[in-house]
Amino acid sequence: MPTLSCAAMPGQVKTGEQVYQTICSACHRDGVAHAPKVGDRAAWSKLIAEKQVELTADAWAGTRAMPPKGGATDLSLREFGGAVAYMASQSGADWQAPDDAMMVRIRAAARGALDKKIRQAQAMRRELDASPIVVKGGKSPAQ
């Protein structure tokens, strides 16, 4: 997947609508890879029910077919949170861009989501390292 860019001038934070237009619309406008289309209240209703903090944190860490940060490696958590609020508000939620207090909660939830992904990846690595490689003849080649 190509890396998307949301670079703003230093010190500037893009609005949720700006982030949606430059990044999120690539998938959320047309439903690419089953992304919920902005404005589709039915598709967004289950996501909105997750609540703003949890949805923002999980999505920022990457979920389902969506890569972390929506594929925009330079996107800040605050900008990402604004975009989630914008899309949800266009799809039936009454959400605003996160304020400082909500950002503290989103950051903590995002840390938890990332920690879970890290633990899963470490378990996969241990499984991979513990699995012998067997080739024809039943021998395990040197690693």
Backbone as a printed PyTorch tensor [residue, N CA C, xyz], in Angstrom:
tensor([[[  0.8520,  -1.1660,   0.0000],
         [  0.0000,   0.0000,   0.0000],
         [  0.8980,   1.2290,   0.0000]],

        [[  0.6200,   2.2020,  -0.8380],
         [  1.4540,   3.4040,  -0.8650],
         [  1.2870,   4.2020,   0.4190]],

        [[  2.3470,   4.8960,   0.7770],
         [  2.2840,   5.7640,   1.9360],
         [  1.6410,   7.0770,   1.5310]],

        [[  0.6820,   7.5140,   2.3000],
         [  0.0000,   8.7630,   2.0400],
         [  0.6250,   9.8470,   2.8940]],

        [[  0.5160,  11.0760,   2.4650],
         [  1.1000,  12.1720,   3.2230],
         [  0.0440,  13.2100,   3.5640]],

        [[  0.1450,  13.6920,   4.7700],
         [ -0.7630,  14.7300,   5.2540],
         [  0.0600,  15.8790,   5.8120]],

        [[  1.2570,  16.0640,   5.2940],
         [  2.1700,  17.0520,   5.8440],
         [  1.5660,  18.4520,   5.8250]],

        [[  1.6300,  19.1050,   6.9470],
         [  1.1990,  20.4960,   7.0710],
         [  2.4410,  21.3170,   7.3570]],

        [[  2.3100,  22.5940,   7.2910],
         [  3.4170,  23.4540,   7.6570],
         [  3.7260,  23.2220,   9.1350]],

        [[  5.0000,  23.3310,   9.5320],
         [  5.3310,  23.1340,  10.9430],
         [  4.4580,  24.0100,  11.8400]],

        [[  3.9280,  23.3940,  12.9000],
         [  3.0870,  24.1310,  13.8310],
         [  1.6180,  24.1680,  13.4480]],

        [[  1.2760,  23.7750,  12.2340],
         [ -0.1150,  23.7720,  11.8030],
         [ -0.7160,  22.3860,  11.9830]],

        [[ -1.9430,  22.3590,  12.4410],
         [ -2.6720,  21.1060,  12.5800],
         [ -3.8110,  21.1530,  11.5840]],

        [[ -3.9030,  20.1240,  10.7410],
         [ -4.9900,  20.0700,   9.7650],
         [ -6.3020,  19.7660,  10.4630]],

        [[ -7.3770,  20.2930,   9.9200],
         [ -8.7060,  20.0040,  10.4520],
         [ -9.1080,  18.5850,  10.0520]],

        [[-10.1230,  18.0850,  10.7340],
         [-10.6310,  16.7590,  10.3930],
         [-11.1020,  16.6810,   8.9530]],

        [[-11.7580,  17.7300,   8.4870],
         [-12.2220,  17.7420,   7.1000],
         [-11.0380,  17.7470,   6.1330]],

        [[ -9.9970,  18.5040,   6.4350],
         [ -8.8120,  18.5240,   5.5600],
         [ -8.1580,  17.1480,   5.5060]],

        [[ -8.0440,  16.4960,   6.6460],
         [ -7.4500,  15.1590,   6.6760],
         [ -8.3340,  14.1880,   5.9030]],

        [[ -9.6490,  14.2820,   6.0960],
         [-10.5500,  13.4160,   5.3360],
         [-10.3450,  13.6190,   3.8370]],

        [[-10.3410,  14.8670,   3.3930],
         [-10.2150,  15.1560,   1.9600],
         [ -8.8900,  14.6650,   1.3870]],

        [[ -7.7980,  14.8070,   2.1380],
         [ -6.4790,  14.4510,   1.5920],
         [ -6.0740,  13.0090,   1.8380]],

        [[ -6.6190,  12.3630,   2.8560],
         [ -6.1860,  11.0050,   3.2130],
         [ -7.3560,  10.0160,   3.2200]],

        [[ -8.2870,  10.2350,   4.0910],
         [ -9.3340,   9.2490,   4.3860],
         [-10.2670,   8.9800,   3.2150]],

        [[-10.5020,  10.0010,   2.4040],
         [-11.4440,   9.8400,   1.2920],
         [-10.9750,   8.7980,   0.2910]],

        [[ -9.6780,   8.5090,   0.2670],
         [ -9.1670,   7.4870,  -0.6610],
         [ -9.8830,   6.1520,  -0.4680]],

        [[-10.2830,   5.8620,   0.7530],
         [-11.0100,   4.6180,   1.0280],
         [-12.4500,   4.8630,   1.4810]],

        [[-12.6510,   5.8850,   2.3050],
         [-13.9680,   6.0940,   2.9250],
         [-14.9710,   6.7990,   2.0250]],

        [[-14.5450,   7.3130,   0.8840],
         [-15.5090,   7.9060,  -0.0510],
         [-16.2480,   6.8110,  -0.8090]],

        [[-15.5050,   5.7840,  -1.2680],
         [-16.0970,   4.7550,  -2.1170],
         [-16.1970,   3.3790,  -1.4540]],

        [[-15.7340,   3.2540,  -0.2020],
         [-15.8390,   1.9700,   0.4920],
         [-14.7710,   0.9690,   0.1000]],

        [[-13.5900,   1.4420,  -0.2450],
         [-12.4820,   0.5510,  -0.6160],
         [-12.1770,  -0.3900,   0.5530]],

        [[-11.9830,  -1.6610,   0.2450],
         [-11.6600,  -2.6940,   1.2490],
         [-12.6670,  -2.7050,   2.3980]],

        [[-13.9100,  -2.4680,   2.0800],
         [-15.0190,  -2.4830,   3.0400],
         [-14.9670,  -1.3420,   4.0570]],

        [[-14.2170,  -0.2850,   3.7520],
         [-14.2220,   0.8870,   4.6350],
         [-15.6240,   1.4800,   4.6290]],

        [[-16.1380,   1.8510,   5.8020],
         [-17.4740,   2.4470,   5.8150],
         [-17.4710,   3.7900,   5.0850]],

        [[-18.4020,   3.9460,   4.1760],
         [-18.4920,   5.1910,   3.4130],
         [-19.0110,   6.3110,   4.3060]],

        [[-18.3680,   7.4610,   4.1990],
         [-18.8330,   8.6230,   4.9580],
         [-20.2460,   8.9560,   4.4990]],

        [[-21.1290,   9.1490,   5.4570],
         [-22.5300,   9.4380,   5.1690],
         [-23.4280,   8.2230,   5.2610]],

        [[-22.8540,   7.0260,   5.2880],
         [-23.6360,   5.7920,   5.3870],
         [-23.9020,   5.5090,   6.8650]],

        [[-25.0470,   5.9860,   7.3340],
         [-25.3760,   5.8850,   8.7540],
         [-25.4100,   4.4360,   9.2420]],

        [[-25.9070,   3.5330,   8.4210],
         [-25.9730,   2.1260,   8.8460],
         [-24.5740,   1.5540,   9.0310]],

        [[-23.6980,   1.8290,   8.0940],
         [-22.3260,   1.3010,   8.1830],
         [-21.5720,   1.8790,   9.3730]],

        [[-21.8380,   3.1350,   9.6900],
         [-21.1240,   3.7980,  10.7840],
         [-21.7550,   3.5520,  12.1420]],

        [[-22.9910,   3.0780,  12.2040],
         [-23.6900,   2.9830,  13.4880],
         [-22.9540,   2.0910,  14.4880]],

        [[-22.4350,   0.9460,  14.0490],
         [-21.7050,   0.0690,  14.9700],
         [-20.3990,   0.7170,  15.4110]],

        [[-19.7440,   1.4330,  14.5060],
         [-18.4930,   2.1030,  14.8630],
         [-18.7540,   3.2360,  15.8460]],

        [[-19.7890,   4.0020,  15.5970],
         [-20.1460,   5.1020,  16.4920],
         [-20.4820,   4.5610,  17.8770]],

        [[-21.1000,   3.3870,  17.9320],
         [-21.4450,   2.7720,  19.2160],
         [-20.2030,   2.4100,  20.0290]],

        [[-19.0610,   2.2500,  19.3720],
         [-17.8150,   1.9520,  20.0940],
         [-17.3540,   3.1460,  20.9330]],

        [[-17.8260,   4.3110,  20.6470],
         [-17.5060,   5.5790,  21.3070],
         [-16.2380,   6.1840,  20.6920]],

        [[-16.1490,   7.4760,  20.7820],
         [-15.1190,   8.2420,  20.0790],
         [-13.7000,   7.8770,  20.5150]],

        [[-13.4610,   7.7610,  21.8070],
         [-12.1100,   7.4590,  22.2860],
         [-11.6470,   6.1020,  21.7640]],

        [[-12.4690,   5.0910,  21.9460],
         [-12.0840,   3.7390,  21.5650],
         [-11.9290,   3.5940,  20.0570]],

        [[-12.8800,   4.1260,  19.3010],
         [-12.8050,   4.0200,  17.8480],
         [-11.5520,   4.7160,  17.3230]],

        [[-11.2890,   5.9080,  17.8150],
         [-10.1260,   6.6600,  17.3520],
         [ -8.8390,   5.9160,  17.6700]],

        [[ -8.7090,   5.4240,  18.8910],
         [ -7.4920,   4.7230,  19.3060],
         [ -7.2740,   3.4450,  18.5050]],

        [[ -8.3140,   2.6350,  18.3630],
         [ -8.1790,   1.3750,  17.6260],
         [ -7.8550,   1.6210,  16.1560]],

        [[ -8.5290,   2.5860,  15.5600],
         [ -8.2950,   2.8760,  14.1490],
         [ -6.8960,   3.4440,  13.9300]],

        [[ -6.4230,   4.2870,  14.8340],
         [ -5.0850,   4.8650,  14.7100],
         [ -4.0140,   3.7760,  14.7370]],

        [[ -4.2500,   2.7480,  15.5510],
         [ -3.2950,   1.6410,  15.6450],
         [ -3.4050,   0.6920,  14.4500]],

        [[ -4.4770,   0.8250,  13.6810],
         [ -4.7110,  -0.0570,  12.5320],
         [ -5.7110,  -1.1260,  12.9040]],

        [[ -6.7320,  -1.2530,  12.1050],
         [ -7.7700,  -2.2300,  12.3970],
         [ -8.4010,  -2.7230,  11.1070]],

        [[ -8.8100,  -3.9770,  11.1230],
         [ -9.3630,  -4.6050,   9.9290],
         [ -8.4170,  -4.3450,   8.7490]],

        [[ -8.9070,  -3.8720,   7.6270],
         [ -8.0510,  -3.6470,   6.4580],
         [ -7.3290,  -2.3020,   6.5010]],

        [[ -7.6210,  -1.4790,   7.5090],
         [ -7.0180,  -0.1520,   7.5630],
         [ -5.6490,  -0.2080,   8.2230]],

        [[ -4.6510,   0.3420,   7.5640],
         [ -3.3140,   0.3550,   8.1690],
         [ -3.2330,   1.3880,   9.2900]],

        [[ -2.2270,   1.2680,  10.1540],
         [ -2.0450,   2.2770,  11.1920],
         [ -2.0040,   3.6860,  10.5990]],

        [[ -2.5800,   4.6180,  11.3220],
         [ -2.6330,   6.0200,  10.9190],
         [ -3.3000,   6.2020,   9.5550]],

        [[ -4.1080,   5.2460,   9.1520],
         [ -4.7790,   5.3310,   7.8630],
         [ -3.8050,   5.3220,   6.6950]],

        [[ -2.5760,   4.8710,   6.9410],
         [ -1.5560,   4.8190,   5.8990],
         [ -0.7550,   6.1090,   5.7620]],

        [[ -1.0870,   7.1200,   6.5470],
         [ -0.3830,   8.4130,   6.4840],
         [  0.6030,   8.4760,   7.6410]],

        [[  1.8370,   8.1160,   7.3870],
         [  2.8280,   7.9840,   8.4570],
         [  3.1150,   9.2900,   9.1820]],

        [[  2.8720,  10.4250,   8.5520],
         [  3.1590,  11.7090,   9.1920],
         [  1.9270,  12.3300,   9.8600]],

        [[  0.8460,  11.5750,   9.9600],
         [ -0.4010,  12.0790,  10.5340],
         [ -0.3460,  11.9860,  12.0540]],

        [[ -0.5720,  13.1050,  12.7300],
         [ -0.5560,  13.1010,  14.1970],
         [ -1.8350,  12.4620,  14.7400]],

        [[ -1.7610,  12.0330,  15.9710],
         [ -2.9350,  11.4560,  16.6190],
         [ -4.0540,  12.4900,  16.7130]],

        [[ -3.7150,  13.7440,  16.9670],
         [ -4.7320,  14.7980,  17.0480],
         [ -5.4220,  14.9850,  15.6890]],

        [[ -4.6430,  15.0210,  14.6050],
         [ -5.2350,  15.1770,  13.2700],
         [ -6.0930,  13.9640,  12.9200]],

        [[ -5.5880,  12.7840,  13.2450],
         [ -6.3450,  11.5600,  12.9950],
         [ -7.6620,  11.6040,  13.7600]],

        [[ -7.5960,  12.0090,  15.0350],
         [ -8.8070,  12.1040,  15.8530],
         [ -9.8170,  13.0810,  15.2810]],

        [[ -9.3310,  14.1830,  14.7290],
         [-10.2230,  15.1410,  14.0900],
         [-10.9020,  14.5490,  12.8700]],

        [[-10.1520,  13.7640,  12.1010],
         [-10.7310,  13.1370,  10.9070],
         [-11.7880,  12.1030,  11.2790]],

        [[-11.5260,  11.3110,  12.3150],
         [-12.5140,  10.3330,  12.7700],
         [-13.7820,  11.0580,  13.2260]],

        [[-13.6170,  12.1250,  13.9820],
         [-14.7750,  12.8950,  14.4390],
         [-15.5400,  13.4800,  13.2580]],

        [[-14.8230,  13.9920,  12.2780],
         [-15.4750,  14.5630,  11.0920],
         [-16.2820,  13.4900,  10.3590]],

        [[-15.6600,  12.3370,  10.0800],
         [-16.3650,  11.2890,   9.3400],
         [-17.5750,  10.7750,  10.1110]],

        [[-17.4070,  10.5580,  11.4150],
         [-18.5220,  10.0720,  12.2260],
         [-19.6480,  11.1050,  12.2860]],

        [[-19.2880,  12.3800,  12.3860],
         [-20.3270,  13.4140,  12.4520],
         [-21.0680,  13.5620,  11.1290]],

        [[-20.4330,  13.2060,  10.0340],
         [-21.0920,  13.2120,   8.7330],
         [-21.9490,  11.9590,   8.5330]],

        [[-21.8430,  11.0360,   9.5040],
         [-22.4970,   9.7380,   9.3650],
         [-23.4260,   9.4160,  10.5260]],

        [[-23.8750,  10.4520,  11.2420],
         [-24.8850,  10.2590,  12.2730],
         [-24.4470,  10.5160,  13.7010]],

        [[-23.1630,  10.6970,  13.9590],
         [-22.7020,  10.9580,  15.3280],
         [-22.7360,  12.4540,  15.6150]],

        [[-22.7210,  12.7870,  16.8800],
         [-22.6310,  14.1800,  17.3080],
         [-21.2580,  14.3640,  17.9630]],

        [[-20.2050,  14.1770,  17.1800],
         [-18.8370,  14.2370,  17.6890],
         [-18.1650,  15.5150,  17.2340]],

        [[-17.2930,  16.0070,  18.0800],
         [-16.4640,  17.1640,  17.7670],
         [-15.0020,  16.7070,  17.7270]],

        [[-14.1470,  17.5320,  17.1360],
         [-12.7140,  17.2360,  17.1820],
         [-12.3070,  17.1070,  18.6460]],

        [[-11.4590,  16.1480,  18.9690],
         [-11.0930,  15.9260,  20.3680],
         [-10.4140,  17.1450,  21.0050]],

        [[-10.8420,  17.4690,  22.2240],
         [-10.1700,  18.5200,  22.9800],
         [ -8.9990,  17.8840,  23.7400]],

        [[ -8.2740,  18.6940,  24.5000],
         [ -7.0850,  18.1910,  25.1920],
         [ -7.4090,  17.0540,  26.1620]],

        [[ -8.5100,  17.1720,  26.8950],
         [ -8.8800,  16.1300,  27.8530],
         [ -9.1800,  14.8090,  27.1420]],

        [[ -9.8980,  14.8820,  26.0230],
         [-10.1870,  13.6630,  25.2700],
         [ -8.9080,  13.0990,  24.6530]],

        [[ -8.0050,  13.9690,  24.2220],
         [ -6.7480,  13.4910,  23.6400],
         [ -5.9410,  12.6740,  24.6420]],

        [[ -5.9850,  13.0390,  25.9110],
         [ -5.3020,  12.2600,  26.9460],
         [ -5.8900,  10.8530,  26.9900]],

        [[ -7.2120,  10.7560,  26.9400],
         [ -7.8730,   9.4420,  26.9730],
         [ -7.6010,   8.6530,  25.6960]],

        [[ -7.6190,   9.3260,  24.5470],
         [ -7.3330,   8.6510,  23.2740],
         [ -5.9010,   8.1180,  23.2790]],

        [[ -4.9620,   8.9400,  23.7520],
         [ -3.5580,   8.5150,  23.7970],
         [ -3.3970,   7.2590,  24.6570]],

        [[ -4.0460,   7.2230,  25.8190],
         [ -3.9650,   6.0540,  26.6980],
         [ -4.5820,   4.8220,  26.0260]],

        [[ -5.7200,   5.0020,  25.3810],
         [ -6.3670,   3.8820,  24.6950],
         [ -5.5320,   3.4140,  23.5030]],

        [[ -4.9120,   4.3470,  22.7910],
         [ -4.0500,   3.9850,  21.6520],
         [ -2.8390,   3.1990,  22.1410]],

        [[ -2.2830,   3.6030,  23.2640],
         [ -1.1520,   2.8670,  23.8410],
         [ -1.5710,   1.4270,  24.1340]],

        [[ -2.7650,   1.2550,  24.6940],
         [ -3.2650,  -0.0890,  24.9710],
         [ -3.4660,  -0.8990,  23.6980]],

        [[ -4.0080,  -0.2600,  22.6630],
         [ -4.2170,  -0.9530,  21.3890],
         [ -2.8830,  -1.3700,  20.7720]],

        [[ -1.8920,  -0.4860,  20.8480],
         [ -0.5720,  -0.8210,  20.3150],
         [  0.0930,  -1.9160,  21.1300]],

        [[ -0.0280,  -1.8410,  22.4540],
         [  0.5450,  -2.8860,  23.3070],
         [ -0.0290,  -4.2500,  22.9530]],

        [[ -1.3330,  -4.3110,  22.6910],
         [ -1.9700,  -5.5820,  22.3060],
         [ -1.3960,  -6.0820,  20.9920]],

        [[ -1.2380,  -5.1950,  20.0130],
         [ -0.6630,  -5.5960,  18.7220],
         [  0.7810,  -6.0650,  18.8850]],

        [[  1.5260,  -5.4000,  19.7520],
         [  2.9160,  -5.7910,  20.0000],
         [  2.9680,  -7.1780,  20.6220]],

        [[  2.1210,  -7.4360,  21.6160],
         [  2.0880,  -8.7700,  22.2380],
         [  1.7270,  -9.8450,  21.2100]],

        [[  0.7610,  -9.5490,  20.3360],
         [  0.3760, -10.5090,  19.3010],
         [  1.5400, -10.7690,  18.3480]],

        [[  2.2330,  -9.7110,  17.9470],
         [  3.3620,  -9.8640,  17.0280],
         [  4.4960, -10.6390,  17.7000]],

        [[  4.7420, -10.3820,  18.9780],
         [  5.7930, -11.1110,  19.6950],
         [  5.4500, -12.5930,  19.8010]],

        [[  4.1850, -12.9130,  20.0390],
         [  3.7590, -14.3100,  20.1130],
         [  3.9400, -14.9850,  18.7530]],

        [[  3.6220, -14.2840,  17.6940],
         [  3.8160, -14.8300,  16.3460],
         [  5.3010, -15.0620,  16.0780]],

        [[  6.1320, -14.1270,  16.5240],
         [  7.5780, -14.2710,  16.3300],
         [  8.1020, -15.4900,  17.0870]],

        [[  7.6360, -15.6780,  18.3390],
         [  8.0620, -16.8530,  19.1100],
         [  7.6210, -18.1380,  18.4060]],

        [[  6.4080, -18.1390,  17.8850],
         [  5.9080, -19.3130,  17.1630],
         [  6.7610, -19.5790,  15.9270]],

        [[  7.0790, -18.5310,  15.2070],
         [  7.8970, -18.6620,  14.0110],
         [  9.2870, -19.1940,  14.3550]],

        [[  9.8870, -18.6440,  15.3930],
         [ 11.2340, -19.0530,  15.7980],
         [ 11.2540, -20.4870,  16.3150]],

        [[ 10.1460, -20.9480,  16.9020],
         [ 10.0780, -22.2960,  17.4600],
         [  9.7050, -23.3420,  16.4210]],

        [[  9.2480, -22.9160,  15.2500],
         [  8.8020, -23.8550,  14.2310],
         [  9.9810, -24.2990,  13.3780]],

        [[ 10.2370, -25.6040,  13.3670],
         [ 11.3360, -26.0720,  12.5150],
         [ 10.9390, -25.9730,  11.0390]],

        [[ 11.9320, -25.7690,  10.2220],
         [ 11.7160, -25.7570,   8.7780],
         [ 12.0800, -27.1490,   8.2830]],

        [[ 11.0970, -27.8340,   7.7220],
         [ 11.3160, -29.1950,   7.2560],
         [ 11.2120, -29.1980,   5.7370]],

        [[ 12.2200, -29.7650,   5.0930],
         [ 12.2240, -29.8690,   3.6410],
         [ 12.1200, -31.3330,   3.2690]],

        [[ 12.0310, -31.6050,   1.9860],
         [ 11.9400, -32.9980,   1.5490],
         [ 13.1210, -33.7760,   2.1150]],

        [[ 12.8410, -34.9450,   2.5520],
         [ 13.8670, -35.7660,   3.1710],
         [ 13.8270, -35.6700,   4.6840]],

        [[ 12.9970, -34.7560,   5.2120],
         [ 12.8090, -34.6730,   6.6620],
         [ 13.9080, -33.9480,   7.4150]],

        [[ 14.8010, -33.2800,   6.7280],
         [ 15.8830, -32.5880,   7.4140],
         [ 15.5440, -31.1030,   7.5730]],

        [[ 16.0560, -30.5280,   8.6250],
         [ 15.8710, -29.1080,   8.8860],
         [ 17.1390, -28.3750,   8.4560]],

        [[ 17.0480, -27.4530,   7.4680],
         [ 18.2430, -26.7520,   7.0140],
         [ 18.7480, -25.7940,   8.0840]],

        [[ 20.0190, -25.4430,   7.9900],
         [ 20.5850, -24.4690,   8.9230],
         [ 19.8630, -23.1460,   8.7410]],

        [[ 19.6770, -22.4410,   9.8340],
         [ 18.9330, -21.1720,   9.7650],
         [ 19.8680, -20.0120,   9.6590]]])
